[in-house]
PDB file of C-alpha atoms in Angstrom:
ATOM      1  CA  MET A   1       0.000   0.000   0.000  1.00 51.00           C
ATOM      2  CA  LYS A   2       1.479   3.335  -1.044  1.00 53.00           C
ATOM      3  CA  PRO A   3       1.465   6.077   1.620  1.00 53.00           C
ATOM      4  CA  LYS A   4      -0.324   9.301   0.773  1.00 54.00           C
ATOM      5  CA  SER A   5       2.418  11.886   0.295  1.00 52.00           C
ATOM      6  CA  SER A   6       0.186  14.935  -0.059  1.00 57.00           C
ATOM      7  CA  ALA A   7      -1.901  14.429   3.057  1.00 59.00           C
ATOM      8  CA  ALA A   8      -0.826  16.268   6.191  1.00 61.00           C
ATOM      9  CA  PRO A   9      -0.886  14.298   9.433  1.00 60.00           C
ATOM     10  CA  PRO A  10      -4.057  14.707  11.469  1.00 61.00           C
ATOM     11  CA  PRO A  11      -3.853  17.507  14.068  1.00 63.00           C
ATOM     12  CA  GLY A  12      -2.285  16.369  17.314  1.00 67.00           C
ATOM     13  CA  ASP A  13      -0.374  13.485  15.695  1.00 74.00           C
ATOM     14  CA  ALA A  14       3.371  13.641  16.193  1.00 82.00           C
ATOM     15  CA  THR A  15       5.584  13.332  13.163  1.00 88.00           C
ATOM     16  CA  LEU A  16       9.183  12.278  12.984  1.00 91.00           C
ATOM     17  CA  THR A  17      11.716  13.888  10.689  1.00 93.00           C
ATOM     18  CA  LEU A  18      14.231  11.094  10.478  1.00 92.00           C
ATOM     19  CA  ALA A  19      17.091  13.299   9.261  1.00 91.00           C
ATOM     20  CA  GLY A  20      16.863  15.309  12.490  1.00 92.00           C
ATOM     21  CA  PHE A  21      16.201  12.383  14.859  1.00 94.00           C
ATOM     22  CA  LEU A  22      19.215  11.961  17.177  1.00 94.00           C
ATOM     23  CA  PRO A  23      19.292   8.130  17.319  1.00 93.00           C
ATOM     24  CA  TYR A  24      19.132   7.990  13.515  1.00 95.00           C
ATOM     25  CA  ARG A  25      21.838  10.646  13.096  1.00 95.00           C
ATOM     26  CA  LEU A  26      24.132   8.869  15.562  1.00 95.00           C
ATOM     27  CA  ASN A  27      23.637   5.583  13.708  1.00 94.00           C
ATOM     28  CA  VAL A  28      24.366   7.177  10.322  1.00 95.00           C
ATOM     29  CA  ALA A  29      27.454   8.933  11.700  1.00 95.00           C
ATOM     30  CA  ALA A  30      28.753   5.741  13.317  1.00 93.00           C
ATOM     31  CA  ALA A  31      28.215   3.761  10.114  1.00 93.00           C
ATOM     32  CA  ALA A  32      29.944   6.392   7.965  1.00 94.00           C
ATOM     33  CA  VAL A  33      32.930   6.602  10.311  1.00 94.00           C
ATOM     34  CA  SER A  34      33.195   2.820  10.628  1.00 92.00           C
ATOM     35  CA  GLU A  35      32.919   2.259   6.871  1.00 92.00           C
ATOM     36  CA  GLY A  36      35.578   4.896   6.193  1.00 92.00           C
ATOM     37  CA  LEU A  37      37.968   3.211   8.595  1.00 91.00           C
ATOM     38  CA  ALA A  38      37.070  -0.200   7.181  1.00 91.00           C
ATOM     39  CA  ARG A  39      38.226   0.918   3.741  1.00 90.00           C
ATOM     40  CA  LEU A  40      41.680   1.531   5.230  1.00 86.00           C
ATOM     41  CA  TYR A  41      42.156  -1.965   6.571  1.00 88.00           C
ATOM     42  CA  ALA A  42      39.908  -4.065   4.325  1.00 91.00           C
ATOM     43  CA  THR A  43      42.052  -3.990   1.225  1.00 86.00           C
ATOM     44  CA  ARG A  44      45.484  -3.752   2.786  1.00 88.00           C
ATOM     45  CA  PHE A  45      44.980  -6.221   5.631  1.00 93.00           C
ATOM     46  CA  ARG A  46      41.993  -8.247   4.367  1.00 93.00           C
ATOM     47  CA  LEU A  47      40.082  -7.614   7.581  1.00 94.00           C
ATOM     48  CA  GLY A  48      36.370  -7.035   7.970  1.00 93.00           C
ATOM     49  CA  ILE A  49      34.903  -4.839  10.685  1.00 92.00           C
ATOM     50  CA  PRO A  50      34.377  -7.694  13.192  1.00 94.00           C
ATOM     51  CA  GLU A  51      37.922  -9.026  12.646  1.00 96.00           C
ATOM     52  CA  TRP A  52      39.350  -5.524  13.052  1.00 94.00           C
ATOM     53  CA  ARG A  53      37.443  -5.008  16.303  1.00 94.00           C
ATOM     54  CA  VAL A  54      38.607  -8.327  17.740  1.00 97.00           C
ATOM     55  CA  LEU A  55      42.208  -7.720  16.642  1.00 97.00           C
ATOM     56  CA  ALA A  56      42.173  -4.175  18.077  1.00 96.00           C
ATOM     57  CA  THR A  57      40.653  -5.331  21.369  1.00 97.00           C
ATOM     58  CA  VAL A  58      43.143  -8.176  21.817  1.00 97.00           C
ATOM     59  CA  GLY A  59      45.956  -5.836  20.795  1.00 97.00           C
ATOM     60  CA  GLU A  60      44.896  -3.298  23.400  1.00 96.00           C
ATOM     61  CA  PHE A  61      44.423  -5.740  26.284  1.00 97.00           C
ATOM     62  CA  ARG A  62      47.043  -8.345  25.216  1.00 95.00           C
ATOM     63  CA  SER A  63      44.894 -11.305  26.311  1.00 95.00           C
ATOM     64  CA  MET A  64      41.134 -11.619  26.513  1.00 95.00           C
ATOM     65  CA  THR A  65      38.361 -14.194  26.385  1.00 94.00           C
ATOM     66  CA  ALA A  66      35.810 -14.088  23.583  1.00 93.00           C
ATOM     67  CA  THR A  67      33.116 -13.260  26.134  1.00 93.00           C
ATOM     68  CA  ALA A  68      35.106 -10.284  27.425  1.00 95.00           C
ATOM     69  CA  ILE A  69      35.806  -9.125  23.863  1.00 97.00           C
ATOM     70  CA  GLY A  70      32.086  -9.216  23.095  1.00 95.00           C
ATOM     71  CA  LEU A  71      31.264  -7.144  26.162  1.00 94.00           C
ATOM     72  CA  HIS A  72      34.033  -4.631  25.540  1.00 94.00           C
ATOM     73  CA  ALA A  73      33.488  -4.275  21.780  1.00 92.00           C
ATOM     74  CA  HIS A  74      29.669  -4.534  21.945  1.00 90.00           C
ATOM     75  CA  MET A  75      29.648  -7.561  19.659  1.00 94.00           C
ATOM     76  CA  GLY A  76      27.444 -10.624  19.810  1.00 94.00           C
ATOM     77  CA  LYS A  77      28.874 -14.004  20.763  1.00 93.00           C
ATOM     78  CA  VAL A  78      28.499 -15.457  17.247  1.00 96.00           C
ATOM     79  CA  LYS A  79      30.165 -12.449  15.597  1.00 96.00           C
ATOM     80  CA  VAL A  80      33.118 -12.593  18.007  1.00 96.00           C
ATOM     81  CA  SER A  81      33.442 -16.354  17.512  1.00 95.00           C
ATOM     82  CA  ARG A  82      33.461 -16.084  13.712  1.00 97.00           C
ATOM     83  CA  ALA A  83      35.907 -13.185  13.728  1.00 97.00           C
ATOM     84  CA  ALA A  84      38.225 -14.980  16.159  1.00 97.00           C
ATOM     85  CA  ALA A  85      38.093 -18.163  14.041  1.00 97.00           C
ATOM     86  CA  ALA A  86      38.951 -16.166  10.901  1.00 97.00           C
ATOM     87  CA  LEU A  87      41.860 -14.452  12.652  1.00 98.00           C
ATOM     88  CA  GLU A  88      43.054 -17.772  14.051  1.00 97.00           C
ATOM     89  CA  ALA A  89      42.885 -19.402  10.590  1.00 97.00           C
ATOM     90  CA  ARG A  90      45.073 -16.587   9.259  1.00 97.00           C
ATOM     91  CA  GLY A  91      47.558 -17.030  12.086  1.00 97.00           C
ATOM     92  CA  LEU A  92      46.904 -13.619  13.626  1.00 98.00           C
ATOM     93  CA  VAL A  93      45.576 -14.853  16.981  1.00 98.00           C
ATOM     94  CA  ARG A  94      45.971 -18.026  18.988  1.00 97.00           C
ATOM     95  CA  ARG A  95      44.020 -19.498  21.858  1.00 95.00           C
ATOM     96  CA  GLU A  96      45.571 -20.118  25.252  1.00 94.00           C
ATOM     97  CA  PRO A  97      43.711 -22.254  27.803  1.00 91.00           C
ATOM     98  CA  ASN A  98      42.109 -20.514  30.759  1.00 85.00           C
ATOM     99  CA  PRO A  99      43.292 -22.519  33.772  1.00 87.00           C
ATOM    100  CA  GLN A 100      40.400 -21.082  35.834  1.00 86.00           C
ATOM    101  CA  ASP A 101      37.749 -22.221  33.334  1.00 83.00           C
ATOM    102  CA  LEU A 102      38.701 -24.891  30.791  1.00 82.00           C
ATOM    103  CA  ARG A 103      35.529 -24.196  28.801  1.00 85.00           C
ATOM    104  CA  GLU A 104      36.987 -20.938  27.522  1.00 89.00           C
ATOM    105  CA  ALA A 105      40.320 -19.728  26.227  1.00 92.00           C
ATOM    106  CA  PHE A 106      42.169 -16.460  26.074  1.00 95.00           C
ATOM    107  CA  LEU A 107      42.863 -14.963  22.681  1.00 97.00           C
ATOM    108  CA  VAL A 108      46.320 -13.472  22.182  1.00 97.00           C
ATOM    109  CA  LEU A 109      48.024 -12.014  19.142  1.00 98.00           C
ATOM    110  CA  THR A 110      50.616 -14.136  17.378  1.00 98.00           C
ATOM    111  CA  PRO A 111      53.813 -12.459  16.134  1.00 98.00           C
ATOM    112  CA  ASP A 112      52.079 -11.965  12.761  1.00 97.00           C
ATOM    113  CA  GLY A 113      49.054 -10.515  14.553  1.00 97.00           C
ATOM    114  CA  GLU A 114      51.318  -8.170  16.511  1.00 97.00           C
ATOM    115  CA  ALA A 115      52.903  -7.007  13.253  1.00 97.00           C
ATOM    116  CA  VAL A 116      49.492  -6.279  11.696  1.00 96.00           C
ATOM    117  CA  TYR A 117      48.361  -4.529  14.872  1.00 96.00           C
ATOM    118  CA  ARG A 118      51.500  -2.332  14.980  1.00 96.00           C
ATOM    119  CA  GLU A 119      50.971  -1.421  11.324  1.00 95.00           C
ATOM    120  CA  ILE A 120      47.249  -0.747  11.557  1.00 93.00           C
ATOM    121  CA  VAL A 121      47.196   1.349  14.762  1.00 94.00           C
ATOM    122  CA  PRO A 122      48.916   4.418  13.264  1.00 95.00           C
ATOM    123  CA  LEU A 123      46.535   4.292  10.291  1.00 93.00           C
ATOM    124  CA  ALA A 124      43.527   4.156  12.620  1.00 93.00           C
ATOM    125  CA  LEU A 125      44.851   6.999  14.767  1.00 95.00           C
ATOM    126  CA  ASP A 126      45.541   9.136  11.687  1.00 95.00           C
ATOM    127  CA  TYR A 127      42.012   8.438  10.459  1.00 95.00           C
ATOM    128  CA  ALA A 128      40.571   9.515  13.815  1.00 94.00           C
ATOM    129  CA  ARG A 129      42.657  12.704  13.759  1.00 95.00           C
ATOM    130  CA  SER A 130      41.518  13.496  10.225  1.00 96.00           C
ATOM    131  CA  LEU A 131      37.874  13.198  11.304  1.00 95.00           C
ATOM    132  CA  THR A 132      38.341  16.017  13.798  1.00 96.00           C
ATOM    133  CA  ALA A 133      40.731  18.137  11.720  1.00 96.00           C
ATOM    134  CA  ASP A 134      38.107  20.863  11.175  1.00 96.00           C
ATOM    135  CA  PHE A 135      37.110  21.062  14.838  1.00 96.00           C
ATOM    136  CA  ARG A 136      37.780  24.294  16.690  1.00 96.00           C
ATOM    137  CA  PRO A 137      39.829  24.164  19.905  1.00 95.00           C
ATOM    138  CA  GLY A 138      37.908  22.365  22.615  1.00 96.00           C
ATOM    139  CA  GLU A 139      35.303  20.806  20.317  1.00 97.00           C
ATOM    140  CA  GLU A 140      36.820  17.330  20.398  1.00 96.00           C
ATOM    141  CA  ALA A 141      36.789  17.349  24.206  1.00 96.00           C
ATOM    142  CA  THR A 142      33.186  18.583  24.141  1.00 97.00           C
ATOM    143  CA  LEU A 143      32.190  15.860  21.679  1.00 96.00           C
ATOM    144  CA  ASN A 144      33.829  13.180  23.840  1.00 95.00           C
ATOM    145  CA  ARG A 145      32.070  14.520  26.949  1.00 97.00           C
ATOM    146  CA  LEU A 146      28.711  14.540  25.152  1.00 96.00           C
ATOM    147  CA  ILE A 147      29.225  10.991  23.878  1.00 95.00           C
ATOM    148  CA  ASP A 148      29.969   9.904  27.459  1.00 96.00           C
ATOM    149  CA  VAL A 149      26.745  11.577  28.635  1.00 96.00           C
ATOM    150  CA  LEU A 150      24.716   9.927  25.844  1.00 94.00           C
ATOM    151  CA  LEU A 151      26.195   6.493  26.610  1.00 92.00           C
ATOM    152  CA  ARG A 152      25.557   6.850  30.323  1.00 94.00           C
ATOM    153  CA  ARG A 153      21.998   8.011  29.767  1.00 95.00           C
ATOM    154  CA  ALA A 154      21.249   5.305  27.206  1.00 92.00           C
ATOM    155  CA  ARG A 155      22.537   2.659  29.624  1.00 90.00           C
ATOM    156  CA  GLU A 156      20.423   4.070  32.448  1.00 93.00           C
ATOM    157  CA  MET A 157      17.331   4.082  30.258  1.00 93.00           C
ATOM    158  CA  GLY A 158      18.069   0.582  28.967  1.00 86.00           C
ATOM    159  CA  SER A 159      18.358  -0.835  32.469  1.00 63.00           C
ATOM    160  CA  GLY A 160      15.028   0.593  33.566  1.00 49.00           C
ATOM    161  CA  ASP A 161      16.611   3.037  36.040  1.00 43.00           C
TER     162      ASP A 161
END
């Protein structure tokens, strides 16, 4: 059924202008930023977004379980598992047993994974700097503070508080 484009909404009905709706704008911005970064590492390193996020998380923390990676990187269990398996098949990560819980393992970077991580980090940092190149002094700090406020508030609202 085709919506009527010429009819105005009935009085009292709320309308939503998607282009100005904050959750939509944040999603579009996040996707554009993520896709731009993905272009940097997809061709050169043959990594998809999930693989990059797992590699970056393990690189940052040196050793982490898949469950912890999922929580930290906001990735589902299946996505983390597939990304970790792909990285392991390429020899970029390896699994080390968790002596406290033999059902899970820690992921660590291999020497090849370390080399990719060391090469990719400066590219990612340069990309992040280029995103804020047109900011005026103080705007990056303000943006980071506002993102922290949005995240905190979204978590409070999501938990029912």
